[in-house]
PDB file of C-alpha atoms in Angstrom:
ATOM      1  CA  MET A 295     -24.011 -24.367  -2.700  1.00 64.00           C
ATOM      2  CA  THR A 296     -24.132 -26.017  -6.145  1.00 72.00           C
ATOM      3  CA  ASP A 297     -20.868 -26.771  -7.932  1.00 75.00           C
ATOM      4  CA  LEU A 298     -21.199 -24.815 -11.209  1.00 72.00           C
ATOM      5  CA  THR A 299     -18.219 -26.567 -12.790  1.00 77.00           C
ATOM      6  CA  SER A 300     -20.463 -29.556 -13.505  1.00 78.00           C
ATOM      7  CA  PHE A 301     -23.046 -27.464 -15.395  1.00 82.00           C
ATOM      8  CA  TRP A 302     -23.218 -27.003 -19.130  1.00 83.00           C
ATOM      9  CA  ILE A 303     -22.685 -23.271 -19.630  1.00 83.00           C
ATOM     10  CA  MET A 304     -23.332 -21.647 -22.999  1.00 87.00           C
ATOM     11  CA  LYS A 305     -21.908 -18.479 -24.476  1.00 92.00           C
ATOM     12  CA  VAL A 306     -24.393 -16.550 -26.583  1.00 96.00           C
ATOM     13  CA  PRO A 307     -23.317 -13.476 -28.555  1.00 97.00           C
ATOM     14  CA  VAL A 308     -25.643 -10.503 -28.176  1.00 97.00           C
ATOM     15  CA  VAL A 309     -25.651  -8.721 -31.527  1.00 97.00           C
ATOM     16  CA  SER A 310     -27.482  -5.542 -32.488  1.00 97.00           C
ATOM     17  CA  THR A 311     -30.807  -5.723 -34.309  1.00 96.00           C
ATOM     18  CA  ALA A 312     -29.281  -2.997 -36.522  1.00 96.00           C
ATOM     19  CA  HIS A 313     -27.837  -5.935 -38.499  1.00 97.00           C
ATOM     20  CA  ILE A 314     -31.271  -6.907 -39.817  1.00 96.00           C
ATOM     21  CA  THR A 315     -33.788  -5.093 -41.976  1.00 97.00           C
ATOM     22  CA  LEU A 316     -37.378  -4.362 -41.051  1.00 96.00           C
ATOM     23  CA  GLU A 317     -38.375  -6.979 -43.654  1.00 97.00           C
ATOM     24  CA  THR A 318     -36.234  -9.610 -41.927  1.00 96.00           C
ATOM     25  CA  ASN A 319     -37.764  -8.662 -38.590  1.00 95.00           C
ATOM     26  CA  GLU A 320     -41.237  -9.172 -40.096  1.00 94.00           C
ATOM     27  CA  TRP A 321     -40.130 -12.490 -41.629  1.00 92.00           C
ATOM     28  CA  MET A 322     -38.901 -13.675 -38.231  1.00 92.00           C
ATOM     29  CA  LEU A 323     -42.203 -12.649 -36.643  1.00 90.00           C
ATOM     30  CA  GLU A 324     -43.987 -14.878 -39.132  1.00 86.00           C
ATOM     31  CA  MET A 325     -41.557 -17.728 -38.525  1.00 85.00           C
ATOM     32  CA  SER A 326     -41.858 -17.455 -34.741  1.00 82.00           C
ATOM     33  CA  ASN A 327     -45.660 -17.482 -34.900  1.00 71.00           C
ATOM     34  CA  ASP A 328     -45.767 -20.428 -37.285  1.00 63.00           C
ATOM     35  CA  GLU A 329     -44.988 -24.046 -36.553  1.00 64.00           C
ATOM     36  CA  HIS A 330     -41.385 -23.979 -37.748  1.00 57.00           C
ATOM     37  CA  ASP A 331     -39.926 -25.820 -34.765  1.00 60.00           C
ATOM     38  CA  ARG A 332     -36.899 -26.839 -36.814  1.00 63.00           C
ATOM     39  CA  TYR A 333     -35.632 -23.267 -36.918  1.00 71.00           C
ATOM     40  CA  MET A 334     -36.368 -22.163 -33.347  1.00 86.00           C
ATOM     41  CA  ILE A 335     -36.664 -18.424 -33.839  1.00 90.00           C
ATOM     42  CA  HIS A 336     -38.119 -16.867 -30.691  1.00 90.00           C
ATOM     43  CA  HIS A 337     -39.243 -13.273 -30.215  1.00 91.00           C
ATOM     44  CA  ILE A 338     -38.139 -11.956 -26.820  1.00 92.00           C
ATOM     45  CA  CYS A 339     -38.231  -8.563 -25.142  1.00 91.00           C
ATOM     46  CA  GLY A 340     -35.988  -6.249 -27.176  1.00 91.00           C
ATOM     47  CA  GLY A 341     -35.083  -8.758 -29.863  1.00 94.00           C
ATOM     48  CA  TRP A 342     -34.697 -12.416 -30.793  1.00 96.00           C
ATOM     49  CA  MET A 343     -33.193 -15.745 -29.733  1.00 95.00           C
ATOM     50  CA  ILE A 344     -32.234 -17.855 -32.743  1.00 94.00           C
ATOM     51  CA  PHE A 345     -30.986 -21.427 -32.758  1.00 92.00           C
ATOM     52  CA  VAL A 346     -27.935 -21.592 -35.008  1.00 93.00           C
ATOM     53  CA  GLY A 347     -26.743 -25.132 -34.373  1.00 89.00           C
ATOM     54  CA  GLU A 348     -23.474 -26.602 -35.509  1.00 87.00           C
ATOM     55  CA  GLU A 349     -24.438 -27.950 -38.922  1.00 85.00           C
ATOM     56  CA  PRO A 350     -24.307 -25.727 -42.033  1.00 81.00           C
ATOM     57  CA  ASP A 351     -27.680 -27.098 -43.157  1.00 80.00           C
ATOM     58  CA  ASN A 352     -29.294 -25.380 -40.150  1.00 82.00           C
ATOM     59  CA  ILE A 353     -28.935 -22.199 -42.216  1.00 88.00           C
ATOM     60  CA  ASP A 354     -31.796 -22.614 -44.653  1.00 87.00           C
ATOM     61  CA  GLU A 355     -31.421 -21.084 -48.122  1.00 90.00           C
ATOM     62  CA  SER A 356     -34.820 -19.418 -47.686  1.00 89.00           C
ATOM     63  CA  PHE A 357     -33.510 -17.284 -44.798  1.00 92.00           C
ATOM     64  CA  PRO A 358     -32.866 -13.582 -45.466  1.00 96.00           C
ATOM     65  CA  ASP A 359     -29.263 -12.895 -46.476  1.00 96.00           C
ATOM     66  CA  GLU A 360     -28.285 -10.860 -43.411  1.00 96.00           C
ATOM     67  CA  LEU A 361     -29.624 -13.578 -41.108  1.00 96.00           C
ATOM     68  CA  LYS A 362     -27.669 -16.246 -43.003  1.00 95.00           C
ATOM     69  CA  LYS A 363     -24.494 -14.157 -42.610  1.00 96.00           C
ATOM     70  CA  LEU A 364     -25.051 -13.703 -38.867  1.00 97.00           C
ATOM     71  CA  MET A 365     -25.709 -17.409 -38.393  1.00 95.00           C
ATOM     72  CA  ALA A 366     -22.602 -18.338 -40.401  1.00 95.00           C
ATOM     73  CA  TRP A 367     -20.574 -15.944 -38.232  1.00 96.00           C
ATOM     74  CA  CYS A 368     -21.909 -17.697 -35.121  1.00 96.00           C
ATOM     75  CA  GLN A 369     -21.010 -21.107 -36.490  1.00 95.00           C
ATOM     76  CA  GLU A 370     -17.514 -19.889 -37.331  1.00 94.00           C
ATOM     77  CA  TYR A 371     -17.005 -19.096 -33.624  1.00 95.00           C
ATOM     78  CA  HIS A 372     -18.869 -22.225 -32.421  1.00 94.00           C
ATOM     79  CA  PHE A 373     -21.896 -20.415 -30.996  1.00 95.00           C
ATOM     80  CA  THR A 374     -25.068 -22.505 -31.225  1.00 94.00           C
ATOM     81  CA  TRP A 375     -27.459 -19.672 -30.363  1.00 95.00           C
ATOM     82  CA  LEU A 376     -27.644 -16.012 -31.378  1.00 97.00           C
ATOM     83  CA  ARG A 377     -29.361 -13.229 -29.511  1.00 97.00           C
ATOM     84  CA  LEU A 378     -30.356 -10.202 -31.562  1.00 97.00           C
ATOM     85  CA  ASP A 379     -31.010  -7.304 -29.223  1.00 96.00           C
ATOM     86  CA  GLN A 380     -31.704  -3.613 -29.699  1.00 95.00           C
ATOM     87  CA  ASP A 381     -28.806  -2.925 -27.304  1.00 95.00           C
ATOM     88  CA  GLY A 382     -26.479  -5.571 -28.744  1.00 95.00           C
ATOM     89  CA  ASP A 383     -23.033  -5.142 -30.239  1.00 94.00           C
ATOM     90  CA  LEU A 384     -22.224  -4.215 -33.826  1.00 95.00           C
ATOM     91  CA  ILE A 385     -19.981  -6.790 -35.454  1.00 91.00           C
TER      92      ILE A 385
END
Protein backbone atom coordinates (compact mmCIF):
# COMPACT_ATOMS: atom_id res chain seq x y z
CA MET A 1 0.00 0.00 0.00
CA THR A 2 1.20 3.54 -0.81
CA ASP A 3 2.27 5.81 2.05
CA LEU A 4 -0.08 8.81 1.70
CA THR A 5 1.94 10.93 4.12
CA SER A 6 4.42 11.62 1.31
CA PHE A 7 1.72 12.95 -1.06
CA TRP A 8 0.81 16.57 -1.57
CA ILE A 9 -2.82 16.78 -0.44
CA MET A 10 -4.90 19.86 -1.17
CA LYS A 11 -7.94 21.21 0.61
CA VAL A 12 -10.49 22.78 -1.71
CA PRO A 13 -13.55 24.57 -0.34
CA VAL A 14 -16.80 23.61 -2.04
CA VAL A 15 -18.94 26.75 -2.11
CA SER A 16 -22.46 27.15 -3.45
CA THR A 17 -23.05 28.52 -6.94
CA ALA A 18 -25.72 30.65 -5.21
CA HIS A 19 -22.83 33.07 -4.55
CA ILE A 20 -22.60 34.01 -8.23
CA THR A 21 -25.04 35.63 -10.61
CA LEU A 22 -26.24 34.18 -13.89
CA GLU A 23 -24.15 36.86 -15.62
CA THR A 24 -21.02 35.69 -13.80
CA ASN A 25 -21.81 32.10 -14.75
CA GLU A 26 -22.06 33.18 -18.41
CA TRP A 27 -18.80 35.15 -18.09
CA MET A 28 -17.05 32.07 -16.71
CA LEU A 29 -18.41 29.97 -19.57
CA GLU A 30 -16.81 32.40 -22.00
CA MET A 31 -13.55 32.39 -20.06
CA SER A 32 -13.43 28.59 -19.87
CA ASN A 33 -14.05 28.25 -23.61
CA ASP A 34 -11.46 30.87 -24.52
CA GLU A 35 -7.70 30.59 -24.31
CA HIS A 36 -7.31 32.24 -20.92
CA ASP A 37 -4.92 29.66 -19.48
CA ARG A 38 -3.66 32.18 -16.94
CA TYR A 39 -6.96 32.12 -15.07
CA MET A 40 -7.75 28.39 -15.19
CA ILE A 41 -11.52 28.48 -14.87
CA HIS A 42 -12.92 25.04 -15.65
CA HIS A 43 -16.57 24.08 -16.06
CA ILE A 44 -17.28 20.75 -14.36
CA CYS A 45 -20.43 18.76 -13.65
CA GLY A 46 -22.56 20.85 -11.28
CA GLY A 47 -20.26 23.86 -11.15
CA TRP A 48 -16.72 25.17 -11.53
CA MET A 49 -13.09 24.64 -10.53
CA ILE A 50 -11.22 27.94 -10.31
CA PHE A 51 -7.51 28.45 -9.73
CA VAL A 52 -7.11 31.09 -7.04
CA GLY A 53 -3.37 30.96 -6.43
CA GLU A 54 -1.53 32.65 -3.62
CA GLU A 55 -0.76 36.02 -5.20
CA PRO A 56 -3.28 38.90 -5.03
CA ASP A 57 -2.62 39.69 -8.70
CA ASN A 58 -4.22 36.34 -9.63
CA ILE A 59 -7.52 38.13 -8.94
CA ASP A 60 -7.86 40.19 -12.09
CA GLU A 61 -9.70 43.52 -11.85
CA SER A 62 -11.84 42.48 -14.83
CA PHE A 63 -13.38 39.61 -12.84
CA PRO A 64 -16.98 40.00 -11.62
CA ASP A 65 -17.18 41.41 -8.10
CA GLU A 66 -18.65 38.32 -6.43
CA LEU A 67 -15.95 36.13 -7.96
CA LYS A 68 -13.23 38.51 -6.74
CA LYS A 69 -14.71 38.35 -3.22
CA LEU A 70 -14.81 34.54 -3.25
CA MET A 71 -11.23 34.33 -4.50
CA ALA A 72 -10.04 36.81 -1.86
CA TRP A 73 -11.80 34.72 0.80
CA CYS A 74 -9.94 31.64 -0.46
CA GLN A 75 -6.62 33.43 -0.35
CA GLU A 76 -7.33 34.61 3.19
CA TYR A 77 -7.59 30.94 4.25
CA HIS A 78 -4.70 29.80 2.01
CA PHE A 79 -6.80 27.83 -0.46
CA THR A 80 -5.30 27.83 -3.96
CA TRP A 81 -8.37 26.39 -5.70
CA LEU A 82 -12.11 27.02 -5.34
CA ARG A 83 -14.90 24.69 -6.31
CA LEU A 84 -18.27 26.30 -6.98
CA ASP A 85 -20.94 23.63 -6.83
CA GLN A 86 -24.73 23.66 -6.91
CA ASP A 87 -24.64 21.61 -3.68
CA GLY A 88 -21.84 23.59 -2.04
CA ASP A 89 -21.86 25.48 1.23
CA LEU A 90 -23.05 29.04 1.78
CA ILE A 91 -20.35 31.19 3.32
